[in-house]
Amino acid sequence: QVQLVESGGGLVQTGGSLRLSCAASGSIRSINAMAWYRQAPGKERELVAAITNEGRTNYGDFVQGRAAISRDNAKNMVYLQMNSLKPEDTAVYYCAAGIRVGKGAGTSKYWGQGTQVTVSS
């Protein structure tokens, strides 16, 4: 069993900042890429940021320098620092990770249950 648990969401005013955290736990042999996605009501889920186990990052076009993803491999955690938040950033933010659970097993993508981020105008 593998679990991804997000924390750090909440209500913030326009221009504010939030730091999301995600902890992976369970029968984990290794973790490849980790990422944050978001889904706003009535919209498709979209990639916010991703980071490989070597630290290479990529971001959704809409981020425009307002977010930074990082990870702590020793703790199986990934973080998302978001700054200059806008009302259109309001969404449920999901953590995802490519995880191998056993020797010889392939990598499967696991998802957290999401954390709500609401940006008030």
Short mmCIF file of C-alpha atoms in Angstrom, two decimals:
data_model
loop_
_atom_site.label_atom_id
_atom_site.label_comp_id
_atom_site.label_asym_id
_atom_site.label_seq_id
_atom_site.Cartn_x
_atom_site.Cartn_y
_atom_site.Cartn_z
CA GLN A 1 0.00 0.00 0.00
CA VAL A 2 1.22 3.44 -0.95
CA GLN A 3 -0.26 6.71 0.24
CA LEU A 4 0.32 10.28 -0.82
CA VAL A 5 -0.97 12.85 1.63
CA GLU A 6 -1.06 16.55 0.82
CA SER A 7 -1.14 19.40 3.30
CA GLY A 8 -0.82 23.16 3.32
CA GLY A 9 -3.84 24.23 1.33
CA GLY A 10 -6.23 26.89 2.51
CA LEU A 11 -7.61 30.34 1.92
CA VAL A 12 -5.24 33.11 0.90
CA GLN A 13 -5.69 36.61 -0.46
CA THR A 14 -4.63 37.69 -3.92
CA GLY A 15 -0.89 38.23 -3.98
CA GLY A 16 -0.30 35.89 -1.06
CA SER A 17 1.76 32.73 -0.82
CA LEU A 18 1.25 29.11 0.16
CA ARG A 19 3.53 26.13 0.59
CA LEU A 20 2.05 22.75 -0.15
CA SER A 21 3.61 19.56 1.11
CA CYS A 22 3.10 15.96 0.09
CA ALA A 23 4.34 12.93 1.95
CA ALA A 24 4.61 9.52 0.33
CA SER A 25 4.49 6.50 2.60
CA GLY A 26 4.02 2.76 2.48
CA SER A 27 5.84 -0.04 0.72
CA ILE A 28 8.04 2.20 -1.42
CA ARG A 29 11.13 0.85 -3.08
CA SER A 30 11.89 3.95 -5.10
CA ILE A 31 10.25 7.15 -6.32
CA ASN A 32 10.87 8.58 -9.75
CA ALA A 33 9.25 11.85 -10.76
CA MET A 34 6.99 13.72 -8.36
CA ALA A 35 4.55 16.37 -9.43
CA TRP A 36 1.76 18.74 -8.53
CA TYR A 37 -1.41 19.01 -10.59
CA ARG A 38 -4.47 21.11 -10.09
CA GLN A 39 -8.10 20.96 -11.10
CA ALA A 40 -10.50 23.85 -10.97
CA PRO A 41 -14.27 23.34 -11.10
CA GLY A 42 -15.38 22.56 -14.63
CA LYS A 43 -11.82 22.32 -15.93
CA GLU A 44 -9.44 19.50 -16.71
CA ARG A 45 -6.64 18.55 -14.41
CA GLU A 46 -3.43 20.30 -15.41
CA LEU A 47 0.22 20.01 -14.51
CA VAL A 48 1.54 22.72 -12.20
CA ALA A 49 5.09 21.47 -11.73
CA ALA A 50 7.14 18.28 -11.82
CA ILE A 51 10.54 17.27 -10.52
CA THR A 52 12.64 14.22 -11.32
CA ASN A 53 14.56 12.26 -8.70
CA GLU A 54 17.65 14.09 -9.96
CA GLY A 55 16.07 17.48 -9.37
CA ARG A 56 15.19 18.52 -12.89
CA THR A 57 12.03 20.58 -12.95
CA ASN A 58 9.39 21.72 -15.38
CA TYR A 59 6.38 23.96 -14.92
CA GLY A 60 3.05 24.65 -16.54
CA ASP A 61 3.07 27.70 -18.78
CA PHE A 62 0.67 29.54 -16.49
CA VAL A 63 3.12 29.39 -13.57
CA GLN A 64 5.30 32.15 -15.04
CA GLY A 65 7.90 32.08 -12.28
CA ARG A 66 5.37 32.15 -9.44
CA ALA A 67 6.00 28.65 -8.13
CA ALA A 68 8.89 26.45 -7.14
CA ILE A 69 8.82 22.70 -6.72
CA SER A 70 11.32 20.88 -4.54
CA ARG A 71 11.69 17.46 -2.95
CA ASP A 72 13.37 15.73 -0.07
CA ASN A 73 14.29 12.26 -1.25
CA ALA A 74 15.28 11.10 2.23
CA LYS A 75 11.80 11.90 3.52
CA ASN A 76 9.85 10.96 0.37
CA MET A 77 8.36 14.42 0.27
CA VAL A 78 7.65 16.99 -2.40
CA TYR A 79 6.82 20.64 -1.89
CA LEU A 80 5.26 23.40 -3.93
CA GLN A 81 5.90 27.01 -2.99
CA MET A 82 3.42 29.30 -4.69
CA ASN A 83 3.72 33.07 -4.69
CA SER A 84 1.78 35.99 -6.15
CA LEU A 85 -1.38 33.91 -6.07
CA LYS A 86 -4.34 34.94 -8.21
CA PRO A 87 -8.04 34.04 -7.95
CA GLU A 88 -7.61 31.87 -11.05
CA ASP A 89 -5.19 29.71 -9.05
CA THR A 90 -8.15 28.50 -7.02
CA ALA A 91 -8.34 24.73 -7.45
CA VAL A 92 -7.81 21.40 -5.78
CA TYR A 93 -4.09 20.65 -5.87
CA TYR A 94 -3.03 17.04 -6.21
CA CYS A 95 0.30 15.41 -5.56
CA ALA A 96 1.41 12.59 -7.86
CA ALA A 97 4.44 10.35 -7.94
CA GLY A 98 5.86 7.51 -9.99
CA ILE A 99 6.59 4.82 -7.43
CA ARG A 100 8.10 1.36 -7.60
CA VAL A 101 6.89 -0.84 -4.79
CA GLY A 102 8.88 -4.00 -5.21
CA LYS A 103 12.02 -5.48 -6.66
CA GLY A 104 11.41 -6.11 -10.32
CA ALA A 105 8.13 -4.22 -10.24
CA GLY A 106 7.40 -1.47 -12.71
CA THR A 107 6.67 2.13 -11.82
CA SER A 108 3.07 3.10 -11.21
CA LYS A 109 1.61 6.56 -10.82
CA TYR A 110 0.01 7.26 -7.48
CA TRP A 111 -2.19 10.22 -6.54
CA GLY A 112 -3.02 12.01 -3.35
CA GLN A 113 -6.56 12.98 -2.44
CA GLY A 114 -5.94 16.67 -3.02
CA THR A 115 -5.88 19.84 -0.99
CA GLN A 116 -8.07 22.86 -1.68
CA VAL A 117 -6.43 26.18 -2.44
CA THR A 118 -8.74 29.17 -2.57
CA VAL A 119 -7.49 32.61 -3.52
CA SER A 120 -9.82 35.45 -2.64
CA SER A 121 -9.92 38.67 -4.62
#
